[in-house]
Short mmCIF file of C-alpha atoms in Angstrom, two decimals:
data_model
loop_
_atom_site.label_atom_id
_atom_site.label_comp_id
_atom_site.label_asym_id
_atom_site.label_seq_id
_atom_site.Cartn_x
_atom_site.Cartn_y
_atom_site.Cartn_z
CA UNK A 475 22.26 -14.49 17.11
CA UNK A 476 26.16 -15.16 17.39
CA UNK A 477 28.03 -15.39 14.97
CA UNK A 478 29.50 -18.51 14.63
CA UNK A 479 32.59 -19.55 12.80
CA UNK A 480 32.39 -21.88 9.92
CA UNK A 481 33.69 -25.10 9.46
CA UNK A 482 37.50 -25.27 8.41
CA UNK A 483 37.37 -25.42 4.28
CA UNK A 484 39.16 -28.11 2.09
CA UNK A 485 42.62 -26.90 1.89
CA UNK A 486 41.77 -25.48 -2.33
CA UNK A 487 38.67 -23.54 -0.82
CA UNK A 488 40.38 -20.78 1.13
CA UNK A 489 38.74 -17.64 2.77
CA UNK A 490 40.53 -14.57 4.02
CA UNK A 491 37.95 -13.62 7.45
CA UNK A 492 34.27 -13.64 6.51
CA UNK A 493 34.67 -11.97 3.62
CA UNK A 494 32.92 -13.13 -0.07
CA UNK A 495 36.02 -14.57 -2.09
CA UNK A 496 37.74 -12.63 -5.26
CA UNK A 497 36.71 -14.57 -7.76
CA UNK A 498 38.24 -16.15 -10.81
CA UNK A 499 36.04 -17.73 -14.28
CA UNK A 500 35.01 -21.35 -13.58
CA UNK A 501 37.70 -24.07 -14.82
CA UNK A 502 35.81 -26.96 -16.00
CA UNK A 503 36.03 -30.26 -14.32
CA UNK A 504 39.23 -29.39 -12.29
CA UNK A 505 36.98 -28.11 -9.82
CA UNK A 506 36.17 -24.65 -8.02
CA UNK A 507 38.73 -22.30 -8.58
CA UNK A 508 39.24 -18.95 -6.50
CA UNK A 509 41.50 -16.20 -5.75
CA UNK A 510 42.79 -16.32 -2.13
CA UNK A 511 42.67 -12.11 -2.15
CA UNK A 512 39.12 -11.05 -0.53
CA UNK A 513 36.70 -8.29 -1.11
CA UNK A 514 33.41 -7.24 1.34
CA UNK A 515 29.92 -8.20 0.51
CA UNK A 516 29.11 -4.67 0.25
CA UNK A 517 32.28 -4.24 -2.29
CA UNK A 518 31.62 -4.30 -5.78
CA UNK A 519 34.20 -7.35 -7.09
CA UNK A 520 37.00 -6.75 -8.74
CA UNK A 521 37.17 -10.11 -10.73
CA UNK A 522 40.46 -10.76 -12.79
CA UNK A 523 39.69 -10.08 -16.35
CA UNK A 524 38.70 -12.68 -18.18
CA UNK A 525 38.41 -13.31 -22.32
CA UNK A 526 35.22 -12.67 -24.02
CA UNK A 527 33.85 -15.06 -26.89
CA UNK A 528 31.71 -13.01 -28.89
CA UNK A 529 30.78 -16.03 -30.99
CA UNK A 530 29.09 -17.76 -29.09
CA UNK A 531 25.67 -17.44 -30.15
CA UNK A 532 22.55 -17.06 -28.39
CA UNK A 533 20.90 -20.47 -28.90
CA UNK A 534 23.27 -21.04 -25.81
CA UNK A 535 20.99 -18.81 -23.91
CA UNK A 536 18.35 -21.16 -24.68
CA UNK A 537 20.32 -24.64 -24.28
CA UNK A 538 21.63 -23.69 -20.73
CA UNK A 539 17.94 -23.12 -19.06
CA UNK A 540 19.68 -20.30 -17.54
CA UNK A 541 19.13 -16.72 -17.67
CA UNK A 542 21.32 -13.46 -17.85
CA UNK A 543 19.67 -10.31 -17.34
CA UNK A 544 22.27 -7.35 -18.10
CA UNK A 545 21.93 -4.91 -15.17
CA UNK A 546 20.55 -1.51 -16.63
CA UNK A 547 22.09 -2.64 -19.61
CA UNK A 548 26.00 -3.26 -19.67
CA UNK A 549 25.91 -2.82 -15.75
CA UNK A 550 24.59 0.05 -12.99
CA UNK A 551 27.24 3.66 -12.99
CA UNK A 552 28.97 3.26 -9.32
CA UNK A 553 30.02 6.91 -9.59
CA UNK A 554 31.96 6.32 -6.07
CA UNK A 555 33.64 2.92 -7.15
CA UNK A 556 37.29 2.73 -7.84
CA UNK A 557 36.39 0.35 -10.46
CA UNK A 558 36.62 1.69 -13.76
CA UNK A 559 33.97 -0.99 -15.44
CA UNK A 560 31.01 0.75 -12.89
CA UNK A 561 31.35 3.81 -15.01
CA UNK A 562 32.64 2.06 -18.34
CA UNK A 563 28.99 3.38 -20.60
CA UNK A 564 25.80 5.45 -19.15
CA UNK A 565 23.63 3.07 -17.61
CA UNK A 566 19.86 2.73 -18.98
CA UNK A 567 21.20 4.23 -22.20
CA UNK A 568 20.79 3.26 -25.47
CA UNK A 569 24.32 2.49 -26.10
CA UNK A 570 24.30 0.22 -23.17
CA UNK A 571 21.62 -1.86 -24.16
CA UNK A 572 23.17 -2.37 -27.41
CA UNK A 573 26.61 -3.25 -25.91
CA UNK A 574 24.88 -5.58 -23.77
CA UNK A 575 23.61 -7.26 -26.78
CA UNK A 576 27.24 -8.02 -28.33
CA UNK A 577 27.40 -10.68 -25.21
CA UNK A 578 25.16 -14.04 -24.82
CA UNK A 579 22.71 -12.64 -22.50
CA UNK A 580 19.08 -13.07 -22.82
CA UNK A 581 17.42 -9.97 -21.54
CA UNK A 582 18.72 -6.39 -20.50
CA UNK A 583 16.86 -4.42 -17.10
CA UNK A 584 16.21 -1.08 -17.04
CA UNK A 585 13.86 1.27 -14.73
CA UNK A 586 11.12 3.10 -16.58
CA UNK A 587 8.99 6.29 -14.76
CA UNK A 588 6.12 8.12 -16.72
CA UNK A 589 6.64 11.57 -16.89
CA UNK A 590 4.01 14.18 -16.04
CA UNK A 591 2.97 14.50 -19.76
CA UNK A 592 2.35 10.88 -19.54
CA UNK A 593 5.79 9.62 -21.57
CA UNK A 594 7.20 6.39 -20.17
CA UNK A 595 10.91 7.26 -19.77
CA UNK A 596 13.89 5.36 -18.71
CA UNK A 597 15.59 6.30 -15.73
CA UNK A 598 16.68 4.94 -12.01
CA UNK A 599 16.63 7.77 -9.80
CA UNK A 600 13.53 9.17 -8.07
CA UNK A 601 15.04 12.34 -8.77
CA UNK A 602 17.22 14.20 -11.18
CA UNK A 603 19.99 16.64 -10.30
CA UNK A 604 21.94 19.67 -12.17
CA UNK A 605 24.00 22.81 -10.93
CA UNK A 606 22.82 26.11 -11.94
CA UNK A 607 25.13 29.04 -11.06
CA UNK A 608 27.11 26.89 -8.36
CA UNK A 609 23.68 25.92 -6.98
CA UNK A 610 22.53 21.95 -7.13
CA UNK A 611 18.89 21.58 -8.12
CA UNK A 612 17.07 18.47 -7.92
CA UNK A 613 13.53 17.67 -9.29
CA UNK A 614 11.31 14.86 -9.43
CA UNK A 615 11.38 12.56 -12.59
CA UNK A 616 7.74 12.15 -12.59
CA UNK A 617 7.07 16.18 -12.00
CA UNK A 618 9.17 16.83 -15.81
CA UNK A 619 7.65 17.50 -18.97
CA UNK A 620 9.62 14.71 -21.53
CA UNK A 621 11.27 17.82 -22.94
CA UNK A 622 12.19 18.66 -20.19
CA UNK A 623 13.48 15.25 -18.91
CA UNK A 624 15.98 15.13 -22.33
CA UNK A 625 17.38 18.57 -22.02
CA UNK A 626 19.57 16.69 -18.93
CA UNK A 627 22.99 14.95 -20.39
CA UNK A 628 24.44 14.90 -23.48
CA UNK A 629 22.29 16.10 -26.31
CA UNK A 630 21.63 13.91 -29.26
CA UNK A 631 21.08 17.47 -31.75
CA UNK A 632 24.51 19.04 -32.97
CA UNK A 633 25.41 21.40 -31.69
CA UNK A 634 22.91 21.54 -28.60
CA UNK A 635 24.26 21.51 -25.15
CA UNK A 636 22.34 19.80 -22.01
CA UNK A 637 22.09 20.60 -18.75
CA UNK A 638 24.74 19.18 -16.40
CA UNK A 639 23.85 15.79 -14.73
CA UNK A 640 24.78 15.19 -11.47
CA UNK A 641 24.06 12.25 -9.34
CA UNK A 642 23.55 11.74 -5.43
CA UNK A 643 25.32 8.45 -3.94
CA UNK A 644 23.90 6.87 -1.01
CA UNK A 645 26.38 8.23 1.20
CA UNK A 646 25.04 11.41 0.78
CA UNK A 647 27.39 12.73 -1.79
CA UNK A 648 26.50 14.45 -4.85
CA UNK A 649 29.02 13.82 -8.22
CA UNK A 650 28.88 14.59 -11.75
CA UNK A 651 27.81 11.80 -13.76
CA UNK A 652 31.10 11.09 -15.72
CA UNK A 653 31.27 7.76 -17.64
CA UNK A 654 34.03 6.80 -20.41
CA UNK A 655 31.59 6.18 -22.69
CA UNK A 656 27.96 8.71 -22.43
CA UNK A 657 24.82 8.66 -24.16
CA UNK A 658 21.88 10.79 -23.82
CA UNK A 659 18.53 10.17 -21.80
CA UNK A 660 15.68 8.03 -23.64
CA UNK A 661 12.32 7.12 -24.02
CA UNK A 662 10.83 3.33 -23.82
CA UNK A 663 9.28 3.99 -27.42
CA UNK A 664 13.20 4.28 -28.41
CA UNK A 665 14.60 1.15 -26.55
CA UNK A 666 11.98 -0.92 -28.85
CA UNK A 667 13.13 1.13 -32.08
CA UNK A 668 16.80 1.33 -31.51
CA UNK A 669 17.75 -1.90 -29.52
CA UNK A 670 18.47 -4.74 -31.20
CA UNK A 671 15.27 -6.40 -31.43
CA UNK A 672 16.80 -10.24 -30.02
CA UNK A 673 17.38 -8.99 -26.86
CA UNK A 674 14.61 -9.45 -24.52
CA UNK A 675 13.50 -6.47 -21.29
CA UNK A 676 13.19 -6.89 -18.20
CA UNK A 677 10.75 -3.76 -17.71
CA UNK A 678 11.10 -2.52 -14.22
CA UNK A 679 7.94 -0.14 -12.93
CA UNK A 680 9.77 2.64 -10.47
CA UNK A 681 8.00 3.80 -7.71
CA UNK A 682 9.11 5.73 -5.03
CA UNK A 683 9.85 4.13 -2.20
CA UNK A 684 7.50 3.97 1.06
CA UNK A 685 5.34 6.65 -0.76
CA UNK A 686 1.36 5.77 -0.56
CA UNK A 687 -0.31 5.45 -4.23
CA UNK A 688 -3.60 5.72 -5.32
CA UNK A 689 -5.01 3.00 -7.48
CA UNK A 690 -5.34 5.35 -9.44
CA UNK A 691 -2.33 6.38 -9.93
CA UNK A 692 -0.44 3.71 -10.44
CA UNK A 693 -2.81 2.61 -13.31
CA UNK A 694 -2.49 5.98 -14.85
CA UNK A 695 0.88 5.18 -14.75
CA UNK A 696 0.94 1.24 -15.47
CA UNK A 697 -1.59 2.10 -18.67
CA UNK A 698 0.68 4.38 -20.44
CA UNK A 699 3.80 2.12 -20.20
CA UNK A 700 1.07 -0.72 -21.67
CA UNK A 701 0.73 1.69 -24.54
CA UNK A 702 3.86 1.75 -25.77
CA UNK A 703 5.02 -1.97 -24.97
CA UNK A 704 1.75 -3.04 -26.99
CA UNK A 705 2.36 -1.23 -29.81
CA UNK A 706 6.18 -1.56 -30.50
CA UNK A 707 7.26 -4.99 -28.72
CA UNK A 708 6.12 -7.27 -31.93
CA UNK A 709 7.94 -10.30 -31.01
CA UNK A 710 10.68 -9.42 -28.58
CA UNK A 711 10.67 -11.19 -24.78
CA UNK A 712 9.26 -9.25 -22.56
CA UNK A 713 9.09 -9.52 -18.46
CA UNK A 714 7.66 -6.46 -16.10
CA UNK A 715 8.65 -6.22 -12.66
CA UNK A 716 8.81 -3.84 -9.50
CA UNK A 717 9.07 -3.43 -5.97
CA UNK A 718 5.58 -1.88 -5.53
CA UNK A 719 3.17 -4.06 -3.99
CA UNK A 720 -0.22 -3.10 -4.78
CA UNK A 721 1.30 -2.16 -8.99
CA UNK A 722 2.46 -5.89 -9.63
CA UNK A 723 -0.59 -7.64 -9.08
CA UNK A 724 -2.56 -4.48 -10.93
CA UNK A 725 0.02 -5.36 -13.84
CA UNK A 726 -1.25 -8.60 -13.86
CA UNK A 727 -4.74 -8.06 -14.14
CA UNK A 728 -4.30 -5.23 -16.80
CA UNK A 729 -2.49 -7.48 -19.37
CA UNK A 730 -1.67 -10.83 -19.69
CA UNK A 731 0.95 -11.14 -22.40
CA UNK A 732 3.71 -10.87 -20.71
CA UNK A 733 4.99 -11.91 -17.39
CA UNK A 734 4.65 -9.83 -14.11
CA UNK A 735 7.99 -10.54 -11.36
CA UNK A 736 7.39 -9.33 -7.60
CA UNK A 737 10.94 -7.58 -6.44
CA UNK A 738 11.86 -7.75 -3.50
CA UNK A 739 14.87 -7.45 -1.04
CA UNK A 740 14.50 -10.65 0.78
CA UNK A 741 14.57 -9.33 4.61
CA UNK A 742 17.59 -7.46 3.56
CA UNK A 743 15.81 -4.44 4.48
CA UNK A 744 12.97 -3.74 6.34
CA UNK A 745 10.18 -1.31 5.40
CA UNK A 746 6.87 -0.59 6.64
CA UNK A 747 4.93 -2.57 4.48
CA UNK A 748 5.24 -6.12 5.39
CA UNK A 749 4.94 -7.54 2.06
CA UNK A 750 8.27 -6.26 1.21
CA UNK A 751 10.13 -7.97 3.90
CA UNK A 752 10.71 -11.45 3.10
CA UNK A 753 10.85 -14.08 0.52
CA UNK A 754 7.87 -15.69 2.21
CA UNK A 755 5.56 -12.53 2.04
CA UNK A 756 6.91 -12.08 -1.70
CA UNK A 757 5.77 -15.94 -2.12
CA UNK A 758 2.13 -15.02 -0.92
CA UNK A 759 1.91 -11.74 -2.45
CA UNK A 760 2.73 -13.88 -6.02
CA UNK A 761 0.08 -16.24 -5.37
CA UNK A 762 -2.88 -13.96 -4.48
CA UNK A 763 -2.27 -11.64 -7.69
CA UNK A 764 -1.18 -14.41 -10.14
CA UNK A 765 1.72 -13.55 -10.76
CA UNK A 766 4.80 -15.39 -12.13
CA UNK A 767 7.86 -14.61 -10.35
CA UNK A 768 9.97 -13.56 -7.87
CA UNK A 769 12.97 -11.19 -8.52
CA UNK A 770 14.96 -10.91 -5.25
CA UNK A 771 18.33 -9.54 -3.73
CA UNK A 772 20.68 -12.52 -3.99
CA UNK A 773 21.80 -12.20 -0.36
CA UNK A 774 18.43 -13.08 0.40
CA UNK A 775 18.43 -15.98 -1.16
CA UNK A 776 21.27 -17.34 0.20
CA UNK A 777 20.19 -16.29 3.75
CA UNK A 778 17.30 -18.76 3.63
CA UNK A 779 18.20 -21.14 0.75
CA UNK A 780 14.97 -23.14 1.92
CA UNK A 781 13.00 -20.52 0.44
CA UNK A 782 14.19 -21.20 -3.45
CA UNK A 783 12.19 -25.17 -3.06
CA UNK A 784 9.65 -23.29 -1.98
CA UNK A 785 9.01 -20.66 -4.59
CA UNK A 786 9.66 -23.86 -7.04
CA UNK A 787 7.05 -25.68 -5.28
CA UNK A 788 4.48 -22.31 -5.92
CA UNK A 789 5.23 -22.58 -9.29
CA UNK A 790 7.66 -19.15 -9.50
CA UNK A 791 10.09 -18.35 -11.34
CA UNK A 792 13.17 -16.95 -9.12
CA UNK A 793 15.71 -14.31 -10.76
CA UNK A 794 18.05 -12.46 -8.43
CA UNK A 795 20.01 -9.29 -8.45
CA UNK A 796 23.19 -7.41 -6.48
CA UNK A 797 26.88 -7.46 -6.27
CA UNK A 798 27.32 -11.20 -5.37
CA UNK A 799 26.58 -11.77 -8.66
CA UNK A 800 29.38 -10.17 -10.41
CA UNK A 801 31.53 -13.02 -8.57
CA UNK A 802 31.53 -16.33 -11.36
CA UNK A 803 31.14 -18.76 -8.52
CA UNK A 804 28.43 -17.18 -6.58
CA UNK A 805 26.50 -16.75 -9.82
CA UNK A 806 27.21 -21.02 -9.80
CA UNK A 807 25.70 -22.11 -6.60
CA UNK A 808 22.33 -20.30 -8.04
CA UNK A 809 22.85 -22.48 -10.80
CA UNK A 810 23.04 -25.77 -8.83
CA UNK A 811 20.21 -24.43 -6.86
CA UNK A 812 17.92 -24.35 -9.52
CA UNK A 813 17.88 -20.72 -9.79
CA UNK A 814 16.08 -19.12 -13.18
CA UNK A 815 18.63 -16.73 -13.86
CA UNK A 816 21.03 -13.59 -12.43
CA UNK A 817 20.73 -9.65 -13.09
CA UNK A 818 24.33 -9.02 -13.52
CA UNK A 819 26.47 -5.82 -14.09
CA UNK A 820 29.89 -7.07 -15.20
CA UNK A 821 28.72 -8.50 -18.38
CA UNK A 822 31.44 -9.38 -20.17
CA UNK A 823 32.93 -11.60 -17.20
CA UNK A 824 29.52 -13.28 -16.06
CA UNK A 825 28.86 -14.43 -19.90
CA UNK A 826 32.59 -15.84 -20.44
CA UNK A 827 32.33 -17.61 -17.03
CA UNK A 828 28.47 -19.10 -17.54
CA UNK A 829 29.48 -19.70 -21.63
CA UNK A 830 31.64 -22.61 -19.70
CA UNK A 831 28.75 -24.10 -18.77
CA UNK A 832 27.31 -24.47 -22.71
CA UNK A 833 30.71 -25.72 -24.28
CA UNK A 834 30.69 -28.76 -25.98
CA UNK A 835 33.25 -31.39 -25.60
CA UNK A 836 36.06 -31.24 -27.92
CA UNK A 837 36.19 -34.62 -28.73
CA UNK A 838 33.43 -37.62 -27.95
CA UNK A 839 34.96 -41.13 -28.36
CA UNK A 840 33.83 -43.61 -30.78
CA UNK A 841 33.29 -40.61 -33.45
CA UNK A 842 30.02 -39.97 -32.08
CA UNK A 843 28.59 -36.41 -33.30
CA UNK A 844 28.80 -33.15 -32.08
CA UNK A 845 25.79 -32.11 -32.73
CA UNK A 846 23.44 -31.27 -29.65
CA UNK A 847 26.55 -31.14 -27.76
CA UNK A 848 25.39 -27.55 -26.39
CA UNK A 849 23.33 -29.64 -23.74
CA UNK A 850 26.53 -31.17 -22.39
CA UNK A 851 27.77 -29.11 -20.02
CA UNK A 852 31.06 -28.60 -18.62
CA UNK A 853 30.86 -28.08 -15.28
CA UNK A 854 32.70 -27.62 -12.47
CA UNK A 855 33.66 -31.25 -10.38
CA UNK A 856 31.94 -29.95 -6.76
CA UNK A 857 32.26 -32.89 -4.15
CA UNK A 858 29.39 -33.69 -2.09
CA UNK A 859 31.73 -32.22 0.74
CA UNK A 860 32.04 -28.90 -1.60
CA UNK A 861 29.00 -28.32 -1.90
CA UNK A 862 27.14 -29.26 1.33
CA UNK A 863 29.99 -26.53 2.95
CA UNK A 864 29.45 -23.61 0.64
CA UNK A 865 25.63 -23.98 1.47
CA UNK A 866 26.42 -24.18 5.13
CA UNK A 867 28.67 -21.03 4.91
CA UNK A 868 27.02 -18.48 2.19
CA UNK A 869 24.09 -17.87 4.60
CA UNK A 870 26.95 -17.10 7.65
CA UNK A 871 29.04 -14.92 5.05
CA UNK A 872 25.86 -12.58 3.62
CA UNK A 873 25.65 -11.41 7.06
CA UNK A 874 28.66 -10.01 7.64
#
């Protein structure tokens, strides 16, 4: 299809091209606010820094209904990025999730394999990289011994050195994994022991992509992540997810404490099984194995916008996930669209710009008390005009 211009904005909503807005923290009732500078959809923002209350405390979480899911911890390593804050702390560390939990966010996501000696590990990649004698080596995650696995990285003994970690981009490059701040590799066992135990996970089951599994297998696999999560999550939140079609609903019917979430691209990409290709199959796919949600790429979402009254009307939760949000506003409209929550990366910018949203008044006339005032929400003053455009025209800008 064509692609057709959109309407001309109000003269404060300015766009440079097609191009997703730089974004600037919400300002309260005197309406949306943004930066006339642009970035690509495919850019990772770079949003104008913005002040961080640590004070606020997490009840806000609760009193906003909505939730913020730190990305693999403080936010994903962009190895490639020119942005400093993509490669600020080692993601899916422990010292990530912990500097996650100085901010108001609810849960932290992170990617957990099982390793051959059946040790649920956390780690993104399907597989792990190091140089030996000017010569890169890459294994499989799920072919290491857990020993193995932690001799990558820094090394938590004094004294010890680790292998050199390198990471493949996907441009093809291959770079060594340099953050400011490192960490070494982990187990699942030690997120529950050494995370601060308010902070909810978002459990994501890796699988590699468009390989065929085995029942089998992926309850071999799906069992011994139960193990641990059984024994050492007590009392803390916890929601599973993945992209693997046939594990979710298996999830499901091997546990029923916690919540299972479908991921999913949302037509972003197409693979060969169907059921990963849209927000409708996702839909089905939830309501055949019982599940509860629906985790999807955010340009999805606001591609077919239609699709979040109909997940409602299922009965699913709807989280989302990818660079849109790390821009304040974008992060908004899911907001108004009664959308559960956001997987974010920037942390410290997303919580100061959704805190907004939980400030009390500063004053109520007539004396009248402040208490309960978290459920009076300052909020930015969108016109009907506002917002029927910015509905019209994220589904035209995602594409491009």
């Amino acid at each position: 299809m064509a692609f057709k211009a959109p309407p001309r904005p109000p003269p404060h909503l300015c766009f440079t091209g097609f191009t997703i807005p730089k974004a600037r923290r919400f300002r309260g009732p005197t309406g949306l606010t943004m930066a006339l500078k642009a970035v690509h959809v495919t850019d990772v923002p770079s949003l104008v820094q913005v002040p961080v209350n640590p004070s606020i405390p997490r009840a806000a979480a609760a009193a906003r209904g909505f939730v913020l899911v730190g990305h693999r911890g403080k936010g994903m390593n962009a190895l490639g990025s020119t942005d400093r804050r993509m490669r600020a702390v080692k993601e899916n560390s422990l010292l990530s999730f912990n500097r996650a939990a100085l901010f108001p966010i609810d849960f932290v996501e992170f990617d957990v394999q099982v390793t051959k000696d059946d040790v649920p590990i956390i780690f993104h990649d399907d597989k792990i990289l190091t140089e030996d004698a000017g010569k890169i080596l890459e294994k499989h995650v799920t072919e290491l011994c857990l020993e193995e696995f932690l001799s990558y990285g820094p090394q938590r003994e004094p004294g010890k050195v680790g292998k050199s970690l390198l990471r493949r981009t996907k441009d093809g490059r291959v770079l060594s994994w340099k953050v400011e701040d490192d960490d070494s590799l982990c187990t699942l066992q030690e997120a529950f022991e050494k995370v601060d135990s308010r902070l909810g996970f978002n459990i994501e089951l890796k699988f590699v992509d468009h390989a065929v599994y085995q029942q089998e297998e992926l309850t071999h696999a799906l069992e011994a992540v139960l193990k641990v999560v059984h024994k050492h999550a007590n009392c803390r939140p916890i929601i599973f997810s993945t992209f693997q079609p046939d594990a979710a609903p298996l999830l499901r019917k091997l546990q029923s404490a916690h919540p299972v979430f479908f991921l999913t691209n949302g037509g972003t990409e197409t693979f060969d099984d169907v059921r990963r290709n849209s927000l409708d199959e996702a839909i089905k796919l939830c309501l055949e194995g019982g599940l509860q949600g629906i985790v999807s790429e955010v340009r999805g979402v606001f591609g077919t916008p239609s699709t979040v009254s109909r997940i409602k009307e299922s009965n699913l939760s709807l989280l989302t996930y990818g660079q849109l949000n790390n821009v304040p506003e974008a992060v908004y409209m899911q907001h108004l669209m009664g959308i559960d929550g956001v997987i974010v990366d920037l942390v410290d910018e997303i919580t100061a710009a959704v805190s907004d949203l939980t400030k009390p008044a500063s004053a109520h006339e007539g004396g009248e008390s402040l208490s309960g005032s978290l459920e009076q929400r300052q909020r930015p003053n969108f016109s009907q005009q506002e917002l029927s455009f910015l509905l019209k025209l994220i589904p035209e800008l995602v594409q491009h």
